[in-house]
XYZ file of C-alpha atoms in Angstrom:
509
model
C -116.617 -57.355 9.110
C -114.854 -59.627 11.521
C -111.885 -59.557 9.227
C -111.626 -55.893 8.787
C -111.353 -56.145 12.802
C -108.857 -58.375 13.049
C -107.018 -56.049 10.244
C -107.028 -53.026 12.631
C -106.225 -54.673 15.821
C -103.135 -56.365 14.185
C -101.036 -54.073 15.631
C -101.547 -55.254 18.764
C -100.345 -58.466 18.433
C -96.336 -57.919 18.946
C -97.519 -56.333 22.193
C -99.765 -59.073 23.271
C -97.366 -61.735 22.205
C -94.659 -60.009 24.353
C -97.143 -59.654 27.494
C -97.967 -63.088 27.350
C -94.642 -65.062 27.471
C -93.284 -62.321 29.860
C -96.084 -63.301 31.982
C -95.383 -66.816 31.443
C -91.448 -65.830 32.216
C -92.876 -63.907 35.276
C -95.025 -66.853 36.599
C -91.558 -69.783 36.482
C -89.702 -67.407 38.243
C -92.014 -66.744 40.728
C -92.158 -70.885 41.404
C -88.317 -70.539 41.084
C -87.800 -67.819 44.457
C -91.101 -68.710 46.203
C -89.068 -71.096 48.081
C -86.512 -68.488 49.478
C -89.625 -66.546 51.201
C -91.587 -69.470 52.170
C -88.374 -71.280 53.254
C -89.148 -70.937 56.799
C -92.787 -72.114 56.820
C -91.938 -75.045 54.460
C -89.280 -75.824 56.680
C -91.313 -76.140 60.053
C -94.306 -78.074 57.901
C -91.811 -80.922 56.427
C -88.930 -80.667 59.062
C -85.659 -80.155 57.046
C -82.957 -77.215 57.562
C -81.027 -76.019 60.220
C -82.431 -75.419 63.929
C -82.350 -72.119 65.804
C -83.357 -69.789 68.679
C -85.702 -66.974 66.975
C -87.705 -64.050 68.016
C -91.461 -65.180 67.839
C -92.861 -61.899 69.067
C -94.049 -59.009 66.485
C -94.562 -56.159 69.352
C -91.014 -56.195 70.626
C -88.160 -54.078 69.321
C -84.995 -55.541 70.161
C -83.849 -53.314 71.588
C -86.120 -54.361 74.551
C -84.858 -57.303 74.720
C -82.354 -58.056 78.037
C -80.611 -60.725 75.885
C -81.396 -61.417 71.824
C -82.572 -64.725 71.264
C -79.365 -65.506 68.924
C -77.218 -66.124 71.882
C -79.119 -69.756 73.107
C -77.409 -72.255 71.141
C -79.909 -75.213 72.583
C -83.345 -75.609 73.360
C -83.568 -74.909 77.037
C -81.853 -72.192 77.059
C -83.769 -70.757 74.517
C -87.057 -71.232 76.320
C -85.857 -70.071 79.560
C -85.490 -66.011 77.625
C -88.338 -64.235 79.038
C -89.260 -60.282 79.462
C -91.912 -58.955 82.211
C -92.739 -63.053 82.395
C -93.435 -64.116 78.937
C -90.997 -66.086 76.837
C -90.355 -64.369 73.903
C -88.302 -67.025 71.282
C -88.820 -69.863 69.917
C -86.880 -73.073 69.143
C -87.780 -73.816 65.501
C -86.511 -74.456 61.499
C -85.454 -71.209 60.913
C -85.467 -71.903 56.888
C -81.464 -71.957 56.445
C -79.166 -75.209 56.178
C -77.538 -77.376 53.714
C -81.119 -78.727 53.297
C -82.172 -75.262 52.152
C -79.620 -74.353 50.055
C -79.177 -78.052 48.157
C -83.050 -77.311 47.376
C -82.876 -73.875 46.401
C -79.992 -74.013 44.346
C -78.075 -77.488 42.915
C -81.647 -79.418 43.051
C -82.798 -76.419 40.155
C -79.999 -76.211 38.056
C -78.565 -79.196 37.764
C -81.896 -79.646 35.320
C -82.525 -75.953 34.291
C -78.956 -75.964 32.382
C -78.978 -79.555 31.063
C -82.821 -79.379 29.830
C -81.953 -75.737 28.491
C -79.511 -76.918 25.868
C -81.591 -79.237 24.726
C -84.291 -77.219 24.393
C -82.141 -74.471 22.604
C -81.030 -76.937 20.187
C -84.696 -78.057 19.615
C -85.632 -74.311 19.128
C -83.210 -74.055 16.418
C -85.238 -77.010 14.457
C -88.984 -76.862 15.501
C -92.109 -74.759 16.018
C -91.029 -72.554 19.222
C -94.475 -71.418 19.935
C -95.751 -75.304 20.526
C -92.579 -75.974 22.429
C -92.775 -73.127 24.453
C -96.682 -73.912 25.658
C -95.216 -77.618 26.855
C -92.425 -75.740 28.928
C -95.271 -73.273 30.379
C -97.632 -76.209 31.380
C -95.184 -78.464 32.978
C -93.815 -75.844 35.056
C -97.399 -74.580 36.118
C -98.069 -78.176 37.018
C -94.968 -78.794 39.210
C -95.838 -75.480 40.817
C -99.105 -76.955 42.048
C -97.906 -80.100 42.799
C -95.327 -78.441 44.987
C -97.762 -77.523 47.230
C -98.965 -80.726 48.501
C -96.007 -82.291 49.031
C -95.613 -84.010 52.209
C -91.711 -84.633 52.206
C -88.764 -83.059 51.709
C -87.835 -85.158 48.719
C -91.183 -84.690 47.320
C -89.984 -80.911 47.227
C -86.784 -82.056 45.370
C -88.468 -83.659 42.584
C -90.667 -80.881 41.735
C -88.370 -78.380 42.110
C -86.407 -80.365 39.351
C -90.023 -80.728 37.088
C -90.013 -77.667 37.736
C -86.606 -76.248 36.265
C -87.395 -79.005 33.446
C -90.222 -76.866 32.624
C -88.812 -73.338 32.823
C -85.568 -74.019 31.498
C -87.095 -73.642 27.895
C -88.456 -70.479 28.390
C -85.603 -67.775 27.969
C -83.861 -69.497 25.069
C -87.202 -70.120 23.125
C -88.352 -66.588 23.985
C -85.770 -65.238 22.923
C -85.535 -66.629 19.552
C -89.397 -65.665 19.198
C -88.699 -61.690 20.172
C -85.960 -61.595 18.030
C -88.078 -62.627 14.893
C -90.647 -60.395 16.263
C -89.314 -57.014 17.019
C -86.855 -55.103 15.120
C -83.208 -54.025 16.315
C -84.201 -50.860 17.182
C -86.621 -52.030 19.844
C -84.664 -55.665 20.718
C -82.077 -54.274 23.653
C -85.977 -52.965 25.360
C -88.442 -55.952 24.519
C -85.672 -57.911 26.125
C -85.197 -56.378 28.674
C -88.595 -56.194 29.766
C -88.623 -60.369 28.891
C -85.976 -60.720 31.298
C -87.503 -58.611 33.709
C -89.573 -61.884 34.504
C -86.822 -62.807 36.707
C -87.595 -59.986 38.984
C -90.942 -59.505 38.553
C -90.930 -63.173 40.269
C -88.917 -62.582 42.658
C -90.338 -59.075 43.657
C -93.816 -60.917 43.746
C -92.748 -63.717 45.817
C -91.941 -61.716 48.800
C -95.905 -60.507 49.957
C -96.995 -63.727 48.192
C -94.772 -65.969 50.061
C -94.577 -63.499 53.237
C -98.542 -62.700 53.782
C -99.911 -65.192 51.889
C -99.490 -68.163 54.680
C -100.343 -65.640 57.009
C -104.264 -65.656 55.465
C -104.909 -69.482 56.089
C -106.508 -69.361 52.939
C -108.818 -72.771 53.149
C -106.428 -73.876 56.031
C -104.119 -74.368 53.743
C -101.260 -72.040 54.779
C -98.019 -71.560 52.753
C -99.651 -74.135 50.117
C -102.124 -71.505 49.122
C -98.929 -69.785 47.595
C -98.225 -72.577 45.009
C -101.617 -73.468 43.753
C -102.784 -69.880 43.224
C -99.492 -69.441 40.916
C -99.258 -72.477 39.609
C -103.295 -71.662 38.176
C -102.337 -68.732 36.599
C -99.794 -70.531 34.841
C -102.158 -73.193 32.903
C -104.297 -69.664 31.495
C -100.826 -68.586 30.262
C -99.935 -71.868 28.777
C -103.605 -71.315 27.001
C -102.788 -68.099 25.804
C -99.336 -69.344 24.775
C -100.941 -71.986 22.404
C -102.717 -69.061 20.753
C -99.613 -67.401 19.344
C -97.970 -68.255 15.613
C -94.257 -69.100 14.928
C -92.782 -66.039 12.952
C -90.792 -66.310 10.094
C -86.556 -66.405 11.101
C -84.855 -63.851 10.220
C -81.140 -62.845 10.247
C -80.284 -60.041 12.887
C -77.166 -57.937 14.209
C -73.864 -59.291 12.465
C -74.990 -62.111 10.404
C -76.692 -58.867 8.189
C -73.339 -57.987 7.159
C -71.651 -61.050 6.835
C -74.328 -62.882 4.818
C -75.059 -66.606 4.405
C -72.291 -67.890 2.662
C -71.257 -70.451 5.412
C -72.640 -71.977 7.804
C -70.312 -71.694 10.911
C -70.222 -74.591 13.530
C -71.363 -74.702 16.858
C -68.189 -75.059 18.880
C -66.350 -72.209 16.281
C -68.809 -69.793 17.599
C -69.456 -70.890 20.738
C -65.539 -70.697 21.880
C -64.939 -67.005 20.550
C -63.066 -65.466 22.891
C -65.941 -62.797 23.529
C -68.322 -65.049 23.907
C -66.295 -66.824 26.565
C -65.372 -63.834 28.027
C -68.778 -62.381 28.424
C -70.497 -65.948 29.780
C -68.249 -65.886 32.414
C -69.085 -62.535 33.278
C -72.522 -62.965 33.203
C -71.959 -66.098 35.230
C -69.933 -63.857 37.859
C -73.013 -61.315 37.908
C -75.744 -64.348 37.969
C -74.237 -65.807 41.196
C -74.066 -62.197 42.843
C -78.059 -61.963 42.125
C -78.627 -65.089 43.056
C -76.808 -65.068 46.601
C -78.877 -62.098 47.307
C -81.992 -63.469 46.044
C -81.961 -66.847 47.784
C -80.500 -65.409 50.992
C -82.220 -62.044 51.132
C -85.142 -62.572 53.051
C -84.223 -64.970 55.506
C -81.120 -62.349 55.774
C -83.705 -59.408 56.542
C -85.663 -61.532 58.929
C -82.501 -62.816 60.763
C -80.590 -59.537 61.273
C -83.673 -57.133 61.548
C -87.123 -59.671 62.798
C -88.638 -56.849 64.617
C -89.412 -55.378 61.228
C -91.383 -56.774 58.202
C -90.062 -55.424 54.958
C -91.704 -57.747 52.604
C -93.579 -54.716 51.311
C -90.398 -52.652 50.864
C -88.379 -55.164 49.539
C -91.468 -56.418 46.785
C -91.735 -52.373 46.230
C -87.732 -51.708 45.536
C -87.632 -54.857 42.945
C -90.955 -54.512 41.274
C -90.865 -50.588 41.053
C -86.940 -49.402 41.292
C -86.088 -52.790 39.566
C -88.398 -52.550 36.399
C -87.379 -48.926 35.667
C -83.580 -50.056 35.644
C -84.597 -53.020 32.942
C -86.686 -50.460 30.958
C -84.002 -47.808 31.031
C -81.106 -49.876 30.159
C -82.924 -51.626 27.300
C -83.299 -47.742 26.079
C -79.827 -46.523 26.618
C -78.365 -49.628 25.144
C -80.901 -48.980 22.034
C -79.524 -45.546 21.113
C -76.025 -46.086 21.789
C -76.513 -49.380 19.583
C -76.574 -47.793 16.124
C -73.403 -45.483 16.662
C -70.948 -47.585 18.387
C -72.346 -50.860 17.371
C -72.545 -54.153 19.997
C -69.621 -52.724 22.150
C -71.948 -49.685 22.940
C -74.222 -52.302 24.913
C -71.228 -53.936 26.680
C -70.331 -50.775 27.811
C -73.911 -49.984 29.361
C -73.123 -53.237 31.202
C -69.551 -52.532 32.905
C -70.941 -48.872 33.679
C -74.345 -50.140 35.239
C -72.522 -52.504 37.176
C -69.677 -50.792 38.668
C -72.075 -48.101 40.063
C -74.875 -51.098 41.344
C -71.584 -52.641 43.324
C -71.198 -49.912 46.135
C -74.791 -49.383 46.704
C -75.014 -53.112 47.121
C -72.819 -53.406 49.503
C -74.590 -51.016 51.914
C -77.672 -52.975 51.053
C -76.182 -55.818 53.849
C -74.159 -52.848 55.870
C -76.572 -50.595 56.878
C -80.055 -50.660 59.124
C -83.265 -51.215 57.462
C -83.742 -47.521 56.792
C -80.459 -47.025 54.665
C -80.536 -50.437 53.633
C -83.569 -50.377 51.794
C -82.480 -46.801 50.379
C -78.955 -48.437 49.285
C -81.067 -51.487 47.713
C -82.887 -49.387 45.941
C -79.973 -47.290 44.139
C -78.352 -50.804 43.723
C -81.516 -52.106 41.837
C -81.910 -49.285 39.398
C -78.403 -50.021 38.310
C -77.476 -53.435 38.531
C -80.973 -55.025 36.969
C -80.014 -53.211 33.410
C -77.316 -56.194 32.843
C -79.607 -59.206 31.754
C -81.689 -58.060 29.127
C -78.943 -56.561 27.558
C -76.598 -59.526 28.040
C -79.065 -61.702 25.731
C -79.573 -58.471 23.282
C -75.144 -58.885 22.626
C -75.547 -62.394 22.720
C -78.087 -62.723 19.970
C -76.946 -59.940 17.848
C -73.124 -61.276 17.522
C -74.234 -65.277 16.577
C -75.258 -66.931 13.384
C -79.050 -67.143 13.051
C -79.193 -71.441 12.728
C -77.316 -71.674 15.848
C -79.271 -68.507 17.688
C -81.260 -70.520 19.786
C -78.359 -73.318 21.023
C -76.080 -70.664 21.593
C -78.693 -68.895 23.931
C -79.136 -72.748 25.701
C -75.159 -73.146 26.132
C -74.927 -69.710 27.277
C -77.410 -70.303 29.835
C -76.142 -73.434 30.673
C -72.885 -72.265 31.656
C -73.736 -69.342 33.285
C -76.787 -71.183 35.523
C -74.395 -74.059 36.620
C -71.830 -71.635 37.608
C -74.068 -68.530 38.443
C -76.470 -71.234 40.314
C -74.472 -73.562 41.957
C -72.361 -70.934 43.599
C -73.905 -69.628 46.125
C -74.304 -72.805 48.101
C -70.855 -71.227 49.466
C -72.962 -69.001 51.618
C -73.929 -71.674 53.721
C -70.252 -72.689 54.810
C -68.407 -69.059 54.833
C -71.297 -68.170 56.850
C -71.241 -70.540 59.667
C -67.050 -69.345 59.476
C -67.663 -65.835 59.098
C -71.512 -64.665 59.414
C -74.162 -64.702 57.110
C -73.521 -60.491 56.331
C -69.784 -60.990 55.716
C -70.587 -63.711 53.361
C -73.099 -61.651 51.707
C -70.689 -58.923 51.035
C -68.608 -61.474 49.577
C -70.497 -63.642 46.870
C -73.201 -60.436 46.667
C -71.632 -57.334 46.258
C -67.777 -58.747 45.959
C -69.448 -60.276 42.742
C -71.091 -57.544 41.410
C -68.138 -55.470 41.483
C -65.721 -58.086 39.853
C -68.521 -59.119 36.735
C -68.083 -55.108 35.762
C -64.281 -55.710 35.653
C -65.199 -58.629 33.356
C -67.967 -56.851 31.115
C -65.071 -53.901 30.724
C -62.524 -55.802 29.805
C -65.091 -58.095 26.836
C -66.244 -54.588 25.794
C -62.668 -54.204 23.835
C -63.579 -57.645 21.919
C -66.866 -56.548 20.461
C -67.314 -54.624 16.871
C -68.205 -51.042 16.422
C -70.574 -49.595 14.426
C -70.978 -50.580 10.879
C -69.192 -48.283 8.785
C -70.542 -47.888 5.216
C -68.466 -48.147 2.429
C -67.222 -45.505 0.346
C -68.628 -45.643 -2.801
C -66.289 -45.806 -5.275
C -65.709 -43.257 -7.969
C -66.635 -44.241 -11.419
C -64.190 -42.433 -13.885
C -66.107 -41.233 -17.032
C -65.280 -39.328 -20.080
C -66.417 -35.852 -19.804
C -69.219 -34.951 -22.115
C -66.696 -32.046 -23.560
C -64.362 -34.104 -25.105
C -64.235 -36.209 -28.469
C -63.825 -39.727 -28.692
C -61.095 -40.219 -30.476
C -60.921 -43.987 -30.476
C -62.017 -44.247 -34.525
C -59.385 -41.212 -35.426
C -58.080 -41.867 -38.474
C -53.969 -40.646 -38.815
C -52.893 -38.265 -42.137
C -51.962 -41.938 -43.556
C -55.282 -42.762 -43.403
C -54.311 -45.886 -41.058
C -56.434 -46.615 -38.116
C -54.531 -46.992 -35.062
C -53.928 -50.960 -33.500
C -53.714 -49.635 -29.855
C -55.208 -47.093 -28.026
C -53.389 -46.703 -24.650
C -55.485 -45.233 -21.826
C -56.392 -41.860 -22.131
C -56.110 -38.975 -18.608
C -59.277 -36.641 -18.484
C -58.795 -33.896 -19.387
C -55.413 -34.273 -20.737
C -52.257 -32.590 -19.426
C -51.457 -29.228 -20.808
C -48.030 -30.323 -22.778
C -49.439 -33.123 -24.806
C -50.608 -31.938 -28.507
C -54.190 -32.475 -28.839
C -54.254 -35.327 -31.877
C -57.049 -34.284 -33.768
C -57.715 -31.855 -36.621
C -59.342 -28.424 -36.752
């Protein structure tokens, strides 16, 4: 009885096994951008960051203020602000700096890309599903050791356990989703994989804003990292409970059989696949400017608002119906122009995301949650279907390591990038910088994805079948005709069906 069960629920397994490492995906991300929302706190707890004069009043517009707390540039001054006889900013970590951005950024990838290739080139050679349940516990575990750190370096180290840990996850994940779904479903099941990134990121902003808030056990912004970093060990359980499916050869390789095995660097350095990393790299660092940078950015231009709510309802709603819908279009188009069809959803998606974005930074907190939103829908189709091209136009033994270069490329470059904020916007301002590296970036990866879009193949054509002359059933076979001599003839040139109307038919009435 219990096996005829466990017959008819089988279908549910590709499902679960897709919930459960996009969960997993979900939960690394969220220890990835927890830091950008609980920056602040963090900041004032272990002392590290930049210094500033702040609003510390929630009733006030600013509008009411007789001079914004932005002008004092040193502590007295600072203290001194005060409206009807009560001070109303505060000299404190404001969660920005070198500090902040070293931590958020370099201190994370400089092991998330090293520790990915590795574990891309491991995927490639053994069992996924075991290697993937080590990546989801050691994550889980640095996420709950991150919050009882007591120094800033402590931070440092476990933010690089950390990006140890979830650096397997997208290349072995990958690999696993592609042996378990077909083509026609792969451009959506990854998509909604790589919606992890901002289904971690949209979480983090009422986890990491309202969280601390609670005191939960007097623990304050801690609360944040041992609740996640809980969850995490389940999933690593549930990971363990999966089975390694059986490779199988995808997209391309189909067509172009097994003959040889191509190496690594040959496939790695095709101009398309160059083309597009660097792309992807371009779009990465546009994302993750705005994602390190956009709450403090909210809170700094706009602190008589809260818009944690907004912001966690624009990337979990808006965001997630972008991923879906792009993983869809990209599946149709897929089977009639072939790999360049899902390139092209990428240049399109993007090029529309890039305006929006920019009013994202431009406008008040009205319009630029409206703008955000229009941005979102567009601009979060690109990852899911990056990885769909990517593992549809490489060899199936070097799937996996390509995934782990790709991502180590676009991570150092995409990641380490946007530690430019910090400079341009002590120079310029923290918006104009955004509308550089954020929407500036957005606008110039479409350029890219366009231009990589003319490298990729079509759709397979089939091949005519070829026509198979045969004699028709009218005629004689006159190959045993035997001449008035009675001599059988030596050679018997080919013969045209049916033959031409001046040649005399050879045989006898």
């Amino acid at each position: 009885m219990l096996h005829t069960v466990i017959q008819k629920l089988r279908y549910l397994y590709k499902p679960y096994a897709l919930a459960v490492v996009s969960v997993g995906y979900v939960l690394g991300e969220l220890g990835h951008y927890l830091i950008g929302v609980t920056s602040k706190a963090t900041a004032e707890d272990l002392h590290y960051g930049d210094i500033s004069c702040q609003l510390n009043s929630t009733t006030l517009a600013l509008v009411d203020l007789p001079i914004q707390c932005e002008v004092a540039t040193n502590e007295s001054f600072c203290m001194s602000l005060e409206l009807n006889g009560s001070r109303y900013c505060e000299w404190s970590y404001n969660g920005l700096g070198l500090d902040y951005q070293i931590l958020a950024g370099p201190s994370f990838i400089a092991v998330f890309t090293v520790v990915g290739v590795a574990l891309g080139v491991a995927a490639d050679k053994y069992n996924r599903v075991r290697l993937l349940t080590i990546c989801t516990l050691v994550f889980s575990i640095a996420i709950i050791l991150m919050g009882a750190v007591k120094e800033y370096w402590h931070l440092v180290i476990l933010r690089m356990l950390l990006a140890a840990g979830e650096a397997g996850c997208n290349p072995l994940a990958t690999g696993l989703l592609t042996d378990w779904f077909p083509e026609k479903q792969r451009g959506l099941v990854m998509s909604i994989f790589n919606w992890g990134i901002y289904g971690g990121y949209g979480i983090a902003f009422p986890i990491g804003r309202y969280i601390p808030k609670l005191n939960i056990g007097d623990l304050g912004w801690r609360a944040c990292y041992y609740g996640a970093g809980i969850i995490g060990l389940i999933i690593a359980i549930l990971t363990f409970t999966l089975s390694e499916p059986k490779r199988k050869t995808i997209g391309e390789e189909e067509t172009n059989g097994n003959r040889n095995k191509t190496a690594v660097w040959r496939v790695i350095l095709q101009p398309r696949i160059i083309i597009l990393c660097l792309a992807a790299s371009i779009r990465h660092c546009g994302g993750m400017c705005f994602a390190y940078n956009c709450d403090l950015y909210y809170r700094d231009y706009f602190p008589d608002y809260d818009l944690g709510w907004w912001l966690f309802a624009v990337t979990i709603v808006i965001g997630s119906i972008g991923v879906v819908i792009g993983g869809i279009v990209s599946d149709k188009f897929v089977a009639k122009m072939g790999v360049r069809s899902r390139v092209a959803c990428l240049a399109i998606s993007q090029i529309i995301a890039t305006p929006f974005a920019f009013g994202s930074v431009y406008f008040n907190p009205l319009w630029a949650i409206i703008t955000l939103g229009i941005s979102y829908f567009f601009a979060e189709m690109w990852f899911g279907i990056v990885f769909a091209v990517v593992v549809e136009i490489v060899p199936l033994h070097l799937r996996s390591t390509t995934i782990g270069a790709f991502l180590f490329v676009m991570n150092n470059i995409g990641g380490n990038l946007p530690i430019l904020v910090e400079p341009t916007r002590r120079v310029i301002g923290f918006r104009e910088s955004l509308y550089i590296y954020y929407a500036g970036f957005y606008g110039l990866s479409s350029i890219m994805f366009f231009l990589t879009m003319f490298l990729m193949d079509g759709a397979n054509k089939e091949e005519p079948k070829k026509e198979i002359q045969s004699k028709p059933k009218f005629e004689f076979d006159n190959n045993t005709f035997i001449n008035d001599d009675g001599r059988i003839p030596t050679l018997e040139l080919p013969r045209l069906y049916p033959p031409p109307p001046h040649r005399i038919e050879n045989s006898r009435l």
